[in-house]
mmCIF file of C-alpha atoms and ligand atoms in Angstrom:
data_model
loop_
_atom_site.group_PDB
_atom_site.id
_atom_site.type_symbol
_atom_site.label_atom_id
_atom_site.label_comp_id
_atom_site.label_asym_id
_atom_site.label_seq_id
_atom_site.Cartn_x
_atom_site.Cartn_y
_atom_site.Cartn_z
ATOM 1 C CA UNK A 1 2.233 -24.673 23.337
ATOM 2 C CA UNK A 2 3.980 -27.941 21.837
ATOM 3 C CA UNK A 3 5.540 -28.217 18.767
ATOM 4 C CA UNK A 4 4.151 -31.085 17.489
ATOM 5 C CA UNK A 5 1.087 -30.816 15.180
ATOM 6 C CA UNK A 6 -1.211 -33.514 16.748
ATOM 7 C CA UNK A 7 -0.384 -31.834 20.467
ATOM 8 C CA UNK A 8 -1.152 -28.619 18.632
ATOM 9 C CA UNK A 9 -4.916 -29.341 17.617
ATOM 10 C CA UNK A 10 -5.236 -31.507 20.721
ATOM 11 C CA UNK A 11 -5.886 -34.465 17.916
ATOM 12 C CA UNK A 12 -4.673 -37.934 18.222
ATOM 13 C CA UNK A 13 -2.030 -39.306 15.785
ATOM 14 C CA UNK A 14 -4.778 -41.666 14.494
ATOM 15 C CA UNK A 15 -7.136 -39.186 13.904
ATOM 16 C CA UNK A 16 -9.731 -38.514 11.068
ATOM 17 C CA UNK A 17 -9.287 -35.741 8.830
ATOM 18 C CA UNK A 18 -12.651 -34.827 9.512
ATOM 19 C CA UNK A 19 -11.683 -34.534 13.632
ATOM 20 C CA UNK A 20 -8.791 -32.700 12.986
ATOM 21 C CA UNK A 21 -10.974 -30.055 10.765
ATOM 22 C CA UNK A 22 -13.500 -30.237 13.349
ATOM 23 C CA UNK A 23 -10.267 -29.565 15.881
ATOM 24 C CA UNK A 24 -8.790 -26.731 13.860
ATOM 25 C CA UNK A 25 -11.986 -24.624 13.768
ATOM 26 C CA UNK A 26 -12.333 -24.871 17.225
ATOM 27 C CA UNK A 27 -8.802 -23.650 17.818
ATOM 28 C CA UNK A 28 -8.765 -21.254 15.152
ATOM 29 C CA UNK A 29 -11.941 -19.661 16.908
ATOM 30 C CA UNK A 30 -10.176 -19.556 19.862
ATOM 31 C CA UNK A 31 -7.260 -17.952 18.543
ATOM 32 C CA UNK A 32 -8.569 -15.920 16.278
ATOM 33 C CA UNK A 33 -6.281 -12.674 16.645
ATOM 34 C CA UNK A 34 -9.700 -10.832 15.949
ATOM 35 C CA UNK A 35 -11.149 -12.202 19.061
ATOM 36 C CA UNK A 36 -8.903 -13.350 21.304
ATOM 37 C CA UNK A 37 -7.165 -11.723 24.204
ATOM 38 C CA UNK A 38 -4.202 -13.681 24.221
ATOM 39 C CA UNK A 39 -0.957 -11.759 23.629
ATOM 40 C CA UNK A 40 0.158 -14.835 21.330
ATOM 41 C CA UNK A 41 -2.878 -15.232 19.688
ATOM 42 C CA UNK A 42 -1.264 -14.525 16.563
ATOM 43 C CA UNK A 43 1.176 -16.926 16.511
ATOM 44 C CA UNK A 44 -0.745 -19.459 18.523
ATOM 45 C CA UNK A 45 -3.644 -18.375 15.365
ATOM 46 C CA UNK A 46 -0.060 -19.467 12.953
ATOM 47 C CA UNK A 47 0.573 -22.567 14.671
ATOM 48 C CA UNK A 48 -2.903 -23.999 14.458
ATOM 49 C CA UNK A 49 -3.193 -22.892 10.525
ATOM 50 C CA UNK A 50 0.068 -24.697 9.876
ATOM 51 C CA UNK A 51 -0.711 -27.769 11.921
ATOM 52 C CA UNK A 52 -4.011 -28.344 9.909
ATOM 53 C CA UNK A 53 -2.394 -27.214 6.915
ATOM 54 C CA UNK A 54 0.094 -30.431 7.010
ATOM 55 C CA UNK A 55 -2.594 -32.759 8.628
ATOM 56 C CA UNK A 56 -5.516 -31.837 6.585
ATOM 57 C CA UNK A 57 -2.865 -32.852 2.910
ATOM 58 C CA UNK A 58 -2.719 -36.796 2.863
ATOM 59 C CA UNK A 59 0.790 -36.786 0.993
ATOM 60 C CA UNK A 60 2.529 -34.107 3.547
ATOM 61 C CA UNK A 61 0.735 -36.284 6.945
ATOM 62 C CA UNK A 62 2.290 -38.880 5.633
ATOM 63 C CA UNK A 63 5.818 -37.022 5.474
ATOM 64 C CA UNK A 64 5.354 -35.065 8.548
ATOM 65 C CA UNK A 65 4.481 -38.888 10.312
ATOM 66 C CA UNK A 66 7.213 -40.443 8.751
ATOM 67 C CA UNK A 67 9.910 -37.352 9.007
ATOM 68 C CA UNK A 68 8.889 -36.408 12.978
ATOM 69 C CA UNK A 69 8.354 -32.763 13.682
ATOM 70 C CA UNK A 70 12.255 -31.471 13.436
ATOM 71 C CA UNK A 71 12.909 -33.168 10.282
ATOM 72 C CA UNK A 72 9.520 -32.190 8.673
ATOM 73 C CA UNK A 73 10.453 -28.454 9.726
ATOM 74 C CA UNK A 74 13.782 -28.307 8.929
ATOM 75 C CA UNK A 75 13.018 -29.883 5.183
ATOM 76 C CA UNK A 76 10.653 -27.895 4.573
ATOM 77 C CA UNK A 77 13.043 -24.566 5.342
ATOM 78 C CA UNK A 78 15.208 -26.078 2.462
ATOM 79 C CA UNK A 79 12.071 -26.193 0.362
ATOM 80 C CA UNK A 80 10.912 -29.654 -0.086
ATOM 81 C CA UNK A 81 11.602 -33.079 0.678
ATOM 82 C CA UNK A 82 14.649 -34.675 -0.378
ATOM 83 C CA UNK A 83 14.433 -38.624 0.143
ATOM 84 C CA UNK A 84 11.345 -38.648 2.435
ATOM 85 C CA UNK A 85 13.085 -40.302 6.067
ATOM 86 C CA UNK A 86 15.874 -42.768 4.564
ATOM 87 C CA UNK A 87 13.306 -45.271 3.896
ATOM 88 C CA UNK A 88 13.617 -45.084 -0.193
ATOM 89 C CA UNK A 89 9.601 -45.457 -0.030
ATOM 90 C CA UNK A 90 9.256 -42.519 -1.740
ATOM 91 C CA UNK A 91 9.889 -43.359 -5.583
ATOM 92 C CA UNK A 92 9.113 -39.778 -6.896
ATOM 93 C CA UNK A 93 11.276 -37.119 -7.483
ATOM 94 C CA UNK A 94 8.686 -34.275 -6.788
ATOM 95 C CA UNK A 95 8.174 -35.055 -3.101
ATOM 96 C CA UNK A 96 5.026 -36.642 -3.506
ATOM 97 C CA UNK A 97 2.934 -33.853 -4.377
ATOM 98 C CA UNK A 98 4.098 -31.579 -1.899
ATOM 99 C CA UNK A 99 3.662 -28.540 -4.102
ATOM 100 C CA UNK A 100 5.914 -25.133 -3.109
ATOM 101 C CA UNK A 101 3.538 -22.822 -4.345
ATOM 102 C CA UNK A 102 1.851 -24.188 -1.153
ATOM 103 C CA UNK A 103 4.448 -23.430 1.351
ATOM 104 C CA UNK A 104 4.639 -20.160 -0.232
ATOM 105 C CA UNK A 105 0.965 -19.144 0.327
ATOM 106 C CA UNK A 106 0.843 -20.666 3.678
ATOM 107 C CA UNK A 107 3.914 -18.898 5.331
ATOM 108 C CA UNK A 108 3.975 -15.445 3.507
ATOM 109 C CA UNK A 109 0.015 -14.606 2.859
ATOM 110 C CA UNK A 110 0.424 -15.113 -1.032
ATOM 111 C CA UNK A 111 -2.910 -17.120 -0.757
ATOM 112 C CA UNK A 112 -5.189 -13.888 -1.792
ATOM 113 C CA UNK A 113 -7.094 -14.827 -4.508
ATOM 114 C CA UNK A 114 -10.942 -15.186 -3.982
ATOM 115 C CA UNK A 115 -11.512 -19.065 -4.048
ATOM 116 C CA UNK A 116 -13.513 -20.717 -1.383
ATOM 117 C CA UNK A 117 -10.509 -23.742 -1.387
ATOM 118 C CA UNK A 118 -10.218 -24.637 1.994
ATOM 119 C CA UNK A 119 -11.838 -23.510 5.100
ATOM 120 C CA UNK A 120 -8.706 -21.819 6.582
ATOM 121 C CA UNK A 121 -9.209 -17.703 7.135
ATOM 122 C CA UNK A 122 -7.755 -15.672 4.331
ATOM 123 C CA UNK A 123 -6.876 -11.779 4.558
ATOM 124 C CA UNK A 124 -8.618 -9.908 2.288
ATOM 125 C CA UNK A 125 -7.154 -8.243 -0.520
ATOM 126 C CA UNK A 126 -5.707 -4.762 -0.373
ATOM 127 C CA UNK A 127 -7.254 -2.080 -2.459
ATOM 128 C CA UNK A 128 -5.937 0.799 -3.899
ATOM 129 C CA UNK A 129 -6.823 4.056 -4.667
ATOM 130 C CA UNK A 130 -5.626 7.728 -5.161
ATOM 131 C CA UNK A 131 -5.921 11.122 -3.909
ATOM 132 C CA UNK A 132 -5.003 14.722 -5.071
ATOM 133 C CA UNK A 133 -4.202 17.372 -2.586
ATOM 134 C CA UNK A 134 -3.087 21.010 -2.522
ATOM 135 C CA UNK A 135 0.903 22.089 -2.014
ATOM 136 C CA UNK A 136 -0.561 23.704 1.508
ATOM 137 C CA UNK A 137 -2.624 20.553 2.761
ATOM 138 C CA UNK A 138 0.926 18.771 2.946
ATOM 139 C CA UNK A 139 2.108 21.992 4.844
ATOM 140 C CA UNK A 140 -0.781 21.446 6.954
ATOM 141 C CA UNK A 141 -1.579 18.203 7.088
ATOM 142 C CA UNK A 142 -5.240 17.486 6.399
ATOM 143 C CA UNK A 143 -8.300 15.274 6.958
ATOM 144 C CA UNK A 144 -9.685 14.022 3.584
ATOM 145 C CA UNK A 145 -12.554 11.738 2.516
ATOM 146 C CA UNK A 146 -11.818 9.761 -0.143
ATOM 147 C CA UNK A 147 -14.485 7.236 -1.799
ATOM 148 C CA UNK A 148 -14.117 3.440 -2.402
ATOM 149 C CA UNK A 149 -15.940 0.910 -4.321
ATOM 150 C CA UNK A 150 -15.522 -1.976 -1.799
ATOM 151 C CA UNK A 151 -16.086 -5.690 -1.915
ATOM 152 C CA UNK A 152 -18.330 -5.985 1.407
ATOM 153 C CA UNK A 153 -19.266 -9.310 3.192
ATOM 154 C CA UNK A 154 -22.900 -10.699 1.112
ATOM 155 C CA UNK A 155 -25.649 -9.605 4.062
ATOM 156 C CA UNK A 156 -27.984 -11.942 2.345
ATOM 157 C CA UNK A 157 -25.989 -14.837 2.474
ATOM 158 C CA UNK A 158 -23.529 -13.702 5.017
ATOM 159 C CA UNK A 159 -20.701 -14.825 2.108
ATOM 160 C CA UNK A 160 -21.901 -18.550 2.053
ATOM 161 C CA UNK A 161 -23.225 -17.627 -1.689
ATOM 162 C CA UNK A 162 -26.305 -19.289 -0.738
ATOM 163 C CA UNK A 163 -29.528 -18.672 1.354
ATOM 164 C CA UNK A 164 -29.061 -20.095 4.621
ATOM 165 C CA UNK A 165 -31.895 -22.791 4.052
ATOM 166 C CA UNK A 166 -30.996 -23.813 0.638
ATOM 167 C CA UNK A 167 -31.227 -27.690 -0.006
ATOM 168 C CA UNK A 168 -27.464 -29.264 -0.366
ATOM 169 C CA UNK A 169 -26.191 -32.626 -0.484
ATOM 170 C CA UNK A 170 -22.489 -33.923 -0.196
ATOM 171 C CA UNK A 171 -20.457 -33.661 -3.457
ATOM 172 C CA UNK A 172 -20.554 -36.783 -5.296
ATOM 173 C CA UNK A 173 -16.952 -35.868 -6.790
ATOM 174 C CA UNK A 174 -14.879 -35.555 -3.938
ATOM 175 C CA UNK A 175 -17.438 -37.209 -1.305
ATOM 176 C CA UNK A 176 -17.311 -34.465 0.713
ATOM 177 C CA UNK A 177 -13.754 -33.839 1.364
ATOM 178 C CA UNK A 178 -13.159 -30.993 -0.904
ATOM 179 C CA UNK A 179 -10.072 -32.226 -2.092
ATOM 180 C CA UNK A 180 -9.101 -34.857 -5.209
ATOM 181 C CA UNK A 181 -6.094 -36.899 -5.757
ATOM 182 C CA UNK A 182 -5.115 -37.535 -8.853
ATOM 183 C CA UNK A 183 -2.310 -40.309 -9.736
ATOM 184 C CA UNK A 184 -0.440 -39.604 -13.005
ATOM 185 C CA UNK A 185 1.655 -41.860 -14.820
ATOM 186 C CA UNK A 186 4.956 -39.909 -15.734
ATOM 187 C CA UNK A 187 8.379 -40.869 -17.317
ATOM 188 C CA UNK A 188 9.873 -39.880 -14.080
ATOM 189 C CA UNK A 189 7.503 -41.813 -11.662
ATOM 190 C CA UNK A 190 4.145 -42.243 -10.623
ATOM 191 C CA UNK A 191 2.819 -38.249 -9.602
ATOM 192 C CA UNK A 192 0.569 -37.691 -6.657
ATOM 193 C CA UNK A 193 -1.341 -34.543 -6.979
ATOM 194 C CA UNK A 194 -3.884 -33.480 -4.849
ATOM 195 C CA UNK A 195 -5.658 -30.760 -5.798
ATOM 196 C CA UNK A 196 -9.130 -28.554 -4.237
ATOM 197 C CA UNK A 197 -12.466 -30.040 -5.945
ATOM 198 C CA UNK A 198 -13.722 -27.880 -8.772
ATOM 199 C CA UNK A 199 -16.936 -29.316 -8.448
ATOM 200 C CA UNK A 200 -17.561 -27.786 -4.860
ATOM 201 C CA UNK A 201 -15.030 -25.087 -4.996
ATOM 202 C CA UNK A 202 -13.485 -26.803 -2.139
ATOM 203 C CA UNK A 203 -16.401 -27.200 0.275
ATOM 204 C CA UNK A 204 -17.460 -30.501 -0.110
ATOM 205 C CA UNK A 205 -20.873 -29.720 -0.230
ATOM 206 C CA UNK A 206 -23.462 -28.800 -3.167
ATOM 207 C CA UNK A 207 -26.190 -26.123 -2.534
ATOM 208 C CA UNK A 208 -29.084 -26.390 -4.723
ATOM 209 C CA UNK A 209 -29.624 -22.000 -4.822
ATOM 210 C CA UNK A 210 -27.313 -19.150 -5.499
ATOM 211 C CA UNK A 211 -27.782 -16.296 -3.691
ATOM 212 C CA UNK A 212 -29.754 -13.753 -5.695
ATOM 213 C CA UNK A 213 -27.852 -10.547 -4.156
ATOM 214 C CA UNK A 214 -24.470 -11.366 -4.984
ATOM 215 C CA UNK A 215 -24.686 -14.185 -7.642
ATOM 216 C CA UNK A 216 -23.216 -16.812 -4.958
ATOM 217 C CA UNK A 217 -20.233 -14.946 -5.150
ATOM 218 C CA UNK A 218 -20.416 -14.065 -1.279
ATOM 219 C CA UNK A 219 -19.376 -10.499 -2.326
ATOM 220 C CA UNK A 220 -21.085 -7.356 -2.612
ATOM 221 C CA UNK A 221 -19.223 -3.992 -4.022
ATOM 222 C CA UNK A 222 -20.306 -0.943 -1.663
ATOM 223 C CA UNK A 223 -19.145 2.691 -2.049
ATOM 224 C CA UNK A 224 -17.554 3.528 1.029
ATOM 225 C CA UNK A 225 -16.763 6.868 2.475
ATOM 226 C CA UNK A 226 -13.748 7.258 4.122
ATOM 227 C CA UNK A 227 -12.081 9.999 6.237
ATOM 228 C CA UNK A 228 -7.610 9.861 5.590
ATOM 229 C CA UNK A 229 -5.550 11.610 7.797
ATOM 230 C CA UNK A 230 -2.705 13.276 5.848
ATOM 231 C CA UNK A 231 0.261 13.750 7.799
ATOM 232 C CA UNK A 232 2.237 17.086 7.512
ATOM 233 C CA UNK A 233 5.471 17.008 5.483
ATOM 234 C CA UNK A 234 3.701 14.331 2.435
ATOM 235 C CA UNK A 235 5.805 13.678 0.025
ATOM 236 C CA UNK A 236 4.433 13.504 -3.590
ATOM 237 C CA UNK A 237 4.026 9.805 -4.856
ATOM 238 C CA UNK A 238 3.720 8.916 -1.443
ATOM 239 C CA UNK A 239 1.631 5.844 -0.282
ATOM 240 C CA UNK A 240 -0.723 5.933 3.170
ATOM 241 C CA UNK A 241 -2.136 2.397 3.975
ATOM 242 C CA UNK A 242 -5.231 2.534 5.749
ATOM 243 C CA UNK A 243 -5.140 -0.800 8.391
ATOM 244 C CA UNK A 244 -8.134 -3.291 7.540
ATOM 245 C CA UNK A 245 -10.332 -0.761 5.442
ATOM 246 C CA UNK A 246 -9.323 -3.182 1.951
ATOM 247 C CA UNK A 247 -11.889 -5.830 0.936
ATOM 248 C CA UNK A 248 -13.269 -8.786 3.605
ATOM 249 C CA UNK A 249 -11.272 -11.777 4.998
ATOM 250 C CA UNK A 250 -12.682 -15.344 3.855
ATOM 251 C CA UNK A 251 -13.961 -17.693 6.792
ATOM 252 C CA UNK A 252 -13.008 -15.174 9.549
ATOM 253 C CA UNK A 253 -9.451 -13.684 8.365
ATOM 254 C CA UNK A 254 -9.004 -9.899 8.623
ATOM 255 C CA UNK A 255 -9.897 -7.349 6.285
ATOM 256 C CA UNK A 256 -7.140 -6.383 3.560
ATOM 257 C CA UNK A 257 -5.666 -3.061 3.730
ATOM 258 C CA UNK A 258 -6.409 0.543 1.854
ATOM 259 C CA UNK A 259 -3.613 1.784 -0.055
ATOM 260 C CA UNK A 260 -4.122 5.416 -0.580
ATOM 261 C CA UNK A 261 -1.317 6.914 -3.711
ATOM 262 C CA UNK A 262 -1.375 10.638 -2.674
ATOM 263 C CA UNK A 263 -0.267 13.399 -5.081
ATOM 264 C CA UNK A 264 0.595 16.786 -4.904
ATOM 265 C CA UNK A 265 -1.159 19.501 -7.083
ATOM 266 C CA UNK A 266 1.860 22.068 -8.707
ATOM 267 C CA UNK A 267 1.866 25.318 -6.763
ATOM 268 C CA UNK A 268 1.938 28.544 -8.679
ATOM 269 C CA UNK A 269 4.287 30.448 -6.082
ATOM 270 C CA UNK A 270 6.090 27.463 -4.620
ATOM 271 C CA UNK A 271 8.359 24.525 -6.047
ATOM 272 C CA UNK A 272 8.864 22.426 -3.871
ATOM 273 C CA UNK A 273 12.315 19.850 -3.747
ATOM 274 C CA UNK A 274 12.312 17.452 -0.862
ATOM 275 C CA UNK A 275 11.214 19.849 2.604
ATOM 276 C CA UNK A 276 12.250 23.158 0.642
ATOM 277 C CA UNK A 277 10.743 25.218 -1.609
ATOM 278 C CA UNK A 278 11.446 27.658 -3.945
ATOM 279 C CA UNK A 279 10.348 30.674 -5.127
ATOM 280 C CA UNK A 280 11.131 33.387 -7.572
ATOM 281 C CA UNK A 281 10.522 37.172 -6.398
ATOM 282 C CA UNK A 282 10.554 40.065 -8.789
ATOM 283 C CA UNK A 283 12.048 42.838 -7.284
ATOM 284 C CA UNK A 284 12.615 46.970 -9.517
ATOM 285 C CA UNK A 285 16.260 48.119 -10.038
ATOM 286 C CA UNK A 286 16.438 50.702 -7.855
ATOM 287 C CA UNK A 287 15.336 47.945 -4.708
ATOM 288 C CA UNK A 288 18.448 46.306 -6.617
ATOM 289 C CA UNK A 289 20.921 48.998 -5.994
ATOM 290 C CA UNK A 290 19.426 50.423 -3.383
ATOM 291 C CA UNK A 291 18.414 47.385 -1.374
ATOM 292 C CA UNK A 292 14.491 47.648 0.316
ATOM 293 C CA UNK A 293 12.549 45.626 2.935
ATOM 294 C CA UNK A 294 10.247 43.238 0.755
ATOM 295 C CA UNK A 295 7.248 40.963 1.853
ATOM 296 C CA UNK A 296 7.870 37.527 0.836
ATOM 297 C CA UNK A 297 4.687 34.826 0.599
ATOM 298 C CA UNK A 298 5.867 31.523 2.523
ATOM 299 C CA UNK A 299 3.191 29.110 2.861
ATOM 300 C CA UNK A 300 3.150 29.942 6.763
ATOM 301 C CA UNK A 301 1.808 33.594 5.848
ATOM 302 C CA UNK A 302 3.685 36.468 4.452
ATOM 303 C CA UNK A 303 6.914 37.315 6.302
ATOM 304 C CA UNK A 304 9.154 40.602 5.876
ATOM 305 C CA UNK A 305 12.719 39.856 3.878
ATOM 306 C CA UNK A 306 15.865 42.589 3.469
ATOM 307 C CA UNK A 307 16.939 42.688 0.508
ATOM 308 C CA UNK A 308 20.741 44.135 0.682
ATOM 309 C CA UNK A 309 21.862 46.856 -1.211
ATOM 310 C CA UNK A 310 23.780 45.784 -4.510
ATOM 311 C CA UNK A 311 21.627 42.953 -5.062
ATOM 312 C CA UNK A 312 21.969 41.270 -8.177
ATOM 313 C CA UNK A 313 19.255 39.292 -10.363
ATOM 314 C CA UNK A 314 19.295 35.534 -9.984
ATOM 315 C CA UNK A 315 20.853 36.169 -6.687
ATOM 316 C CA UNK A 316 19.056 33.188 -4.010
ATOM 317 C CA UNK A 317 18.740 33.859 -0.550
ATOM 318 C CA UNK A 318 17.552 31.326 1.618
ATOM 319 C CA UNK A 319 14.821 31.566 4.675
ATOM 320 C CA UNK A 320 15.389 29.093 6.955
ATOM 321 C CA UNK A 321 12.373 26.572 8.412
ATOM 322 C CA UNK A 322 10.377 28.684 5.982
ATOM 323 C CA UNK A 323 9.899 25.484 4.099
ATOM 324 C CA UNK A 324 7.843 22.365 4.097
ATOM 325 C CA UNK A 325 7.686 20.513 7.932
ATOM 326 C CA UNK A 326 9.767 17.188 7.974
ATOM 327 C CA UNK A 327 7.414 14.180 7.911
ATOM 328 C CA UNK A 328 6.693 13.117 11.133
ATOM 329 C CA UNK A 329 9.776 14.834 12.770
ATOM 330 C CA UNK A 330 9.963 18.458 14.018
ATOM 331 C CA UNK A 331 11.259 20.528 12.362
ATOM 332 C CA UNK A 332 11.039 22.523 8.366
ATOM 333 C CA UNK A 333 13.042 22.370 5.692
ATOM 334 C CA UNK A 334 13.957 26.174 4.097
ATOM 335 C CA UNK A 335 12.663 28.513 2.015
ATOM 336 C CA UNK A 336 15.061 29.723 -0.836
ATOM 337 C CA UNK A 337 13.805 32.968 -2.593
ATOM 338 C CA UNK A 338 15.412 33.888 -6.329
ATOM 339 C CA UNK A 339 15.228 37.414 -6.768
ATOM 340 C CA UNK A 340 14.473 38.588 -10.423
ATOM 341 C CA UNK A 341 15.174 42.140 -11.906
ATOM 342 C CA UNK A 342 12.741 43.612 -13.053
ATOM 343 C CA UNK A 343 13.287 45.354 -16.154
ATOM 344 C CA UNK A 344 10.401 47.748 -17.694
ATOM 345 C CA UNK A 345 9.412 47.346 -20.841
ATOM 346 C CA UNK A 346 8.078 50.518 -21.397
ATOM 347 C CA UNK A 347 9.103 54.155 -19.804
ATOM 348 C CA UNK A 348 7.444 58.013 -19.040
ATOM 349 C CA UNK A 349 9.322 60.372 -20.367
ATOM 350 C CA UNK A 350 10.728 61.089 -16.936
ATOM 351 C CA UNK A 351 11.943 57.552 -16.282
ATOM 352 C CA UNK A 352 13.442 57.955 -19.612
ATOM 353 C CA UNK A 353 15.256 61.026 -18.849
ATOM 354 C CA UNK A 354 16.858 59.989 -15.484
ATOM 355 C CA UNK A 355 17.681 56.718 -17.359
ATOM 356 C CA UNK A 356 20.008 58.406 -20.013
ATOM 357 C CA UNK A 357 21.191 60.771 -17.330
ATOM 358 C CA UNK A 358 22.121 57.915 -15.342
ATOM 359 C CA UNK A 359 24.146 56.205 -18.419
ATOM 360 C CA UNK A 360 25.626 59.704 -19.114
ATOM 361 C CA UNK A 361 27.316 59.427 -15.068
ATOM 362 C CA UNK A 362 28.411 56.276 -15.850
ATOM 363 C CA UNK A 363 30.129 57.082 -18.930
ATOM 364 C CA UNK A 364 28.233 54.434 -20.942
ATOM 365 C CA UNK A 365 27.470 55.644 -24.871
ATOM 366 C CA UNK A 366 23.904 53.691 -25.580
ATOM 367 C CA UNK A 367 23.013 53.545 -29.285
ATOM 368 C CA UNK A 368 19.361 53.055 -28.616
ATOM 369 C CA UNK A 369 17.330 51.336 -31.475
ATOM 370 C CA UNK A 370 14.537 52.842 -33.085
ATOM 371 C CA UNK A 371 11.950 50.800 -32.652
ATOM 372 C CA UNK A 372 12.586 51.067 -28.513
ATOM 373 C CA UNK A 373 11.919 55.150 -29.304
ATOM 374 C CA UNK A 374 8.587 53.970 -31.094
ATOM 375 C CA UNK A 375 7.545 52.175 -28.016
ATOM 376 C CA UNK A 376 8.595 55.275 -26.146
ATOM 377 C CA UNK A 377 6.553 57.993 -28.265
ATOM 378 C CA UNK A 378 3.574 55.586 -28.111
ATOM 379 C CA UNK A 379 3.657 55.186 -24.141
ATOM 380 C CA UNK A 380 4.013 58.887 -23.500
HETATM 381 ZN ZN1 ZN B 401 -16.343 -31.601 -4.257
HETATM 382 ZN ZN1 ZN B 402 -25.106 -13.412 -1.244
#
């Protein structure tokens, strides 16, 4: 494909703005990345855009004729137009109306608000919603529906905002071109500024109905059910984008995106910190001393743990790939188990008695508060 504009819409340097509009659609129809089955659709789909973008704007044809392609380019990578060619025609320090929130919209999508302004396809705007899920459908991963009021396409109107056979006429304010110049008289210079017709909303043409359905909006809000796949290993806070599920393009662009914000419901066994978890066990004295053979809950089923002998409280032992799977890696991260000590709060009269026998063998003199022998007599 050529570089230059004119080759690009197959167009001839002298042509109307209403044949190269005429040109674009055709191309853009063509190259549609929706539709076609060109590999370089996409950028073919750019190229087009651009080239009516420039053609289609009286003050930046004029630049792009008088700059050549390279120039035109390479001026607008610096971000305007500084001097317009070497000719000194071009009086006005602002670049004649070439306006840089423009460039910005046209090369990095920022054009998403909903205004019919100019026939060129528009994504459609992401949406956003959330979604709560257990500690054990992130172990898992899951399939969950989540529900969506959605800006949908008018069916009555198919997003024209009126019925097909309404009555219209041209715009008498911008005679059908959608676009007005204004000329402004400033202390710097004379100001070009061309901006979309408010009149027609850009369209150049007057309908003399609304659409009942939507209020000529071309939008309808629909609940939508959708099914999300959560992927094992989710972090909390984490965001899942859903591909062309957000609301409708405008004048054939694709869809916007879904952005799903997923969060984690607290576990009452588990903490969890990154891809391990935590968990306290309570474990008696004597398992302490002794050591014992324990079953631990992972979230993986119940699996059989040693405690050692001589175990001591707050002492962490870790399971390894007991913990949460990596997100889309193999793998788990571990599972790191805080044994507690259990101390009773009350005793038998037996426990009691091998207690103080057991403090007597180990030489230790307990002066035992009377209160504690209270809670003794009363337990007995
Ligand atoms: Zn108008
Ligand atoms: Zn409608």
């Amino acid at each position: 494909m050529s570089e230059d504009f004119y080759d690009i819409l197959g167009v001839s340097r002298d042509a109307s703005e209403e044949e190269i509009q005429e040109a674009y659609r055709k191309k853009a129809r063509e190259y549609h990345p929706d539709v076609s089955d060109d590999p370089d659709a996409e950028e073919k789909f750019k190229q087009v855009k651009k080239a009516k973008e420039v053609l289609t704007d009286e003050e930046k044809r004029r630049a792009y004729d008088q700059m050549g392609h390279e120039r035109f380019e390479q001026a607008e990578k610096r971000g305007g137009f500084d001097g317009g060619g070497g000719r000194g025609g071009r009086g006005d320090p602002f670049g004649g109306g070439f306006n840089m929130e423009d460039i910005f919209d046209q090369f990095f999508g920022g054009g998403r608000r909903r205004r019919r302004d100019s026939n060129r396809p528009r994504q459609g705007q992401d949406l956003k919603t959330t979604l709560e899920i257990d500690l054990e459908e992130a172990y898992e991963g899951a399939e969950k529906q989540v529900t969506i009021r959605r800006p949908e396409t008018c069916p009555d109107c198919s997003g024209n905002g009126h019925p097909p056979d309404a009555d219209s006429q041209t715009c008498p304010e911008c005679n059908g071109r959608g676009q007005v110049t204004q000329v402004q008289q400033t202390p710097m210079g004379r100001v070009q500024q061309t901006t979309t017709c408010r009149r027609c909303g850009g369209e150049g043409t007057l309908y003399e109905e609304t659409c009942s359905t939507c209020g000529g909006d071309g939008v309808v809000r629909n609940e939508a059910t959708l099914t999300v796949e959560i992927p094992a290993g989710i972090q909390d806070g984490q965001t899942l984008r859903m591909e062309r599920e957000g609301a409708p393009g405008e004048n054939g662009g694709p869809n916007g995106d879904l952005l799903i914000d997923v969060s984690i419901r607290d576990h009452p066994e588990f903490e969890r910190d990154g891809d391990d978890l935590n968990r306290r066990e309570p474990i008696s004295f004597p398992q302490a001393v002794f050591g014992d053979t324990i079953e631990v809950p992972t979230l993986d089923g119940d699996i059989e743990f040693e405690i050692p002998s001589g175990t001591q409280s707050g002492e962490t032992f870790r399971l390894e790939g007991k913990g949460m799977p990596h997100l889309r890696r193999r793998g788990h991260g571990d599972l790191y188990v805080t044994v507690q000590v259990y101390t009773p709060e009350e005793l038998n009269s037996e426990q009691r008695e091998a207690l103080e026998a057991f403090a007597e063998a180990s030489d230790e003199e307990i002066s035992v508060d009377e209160g504690f022998f209270e809670k003794l007599k009363n337990s007995i």
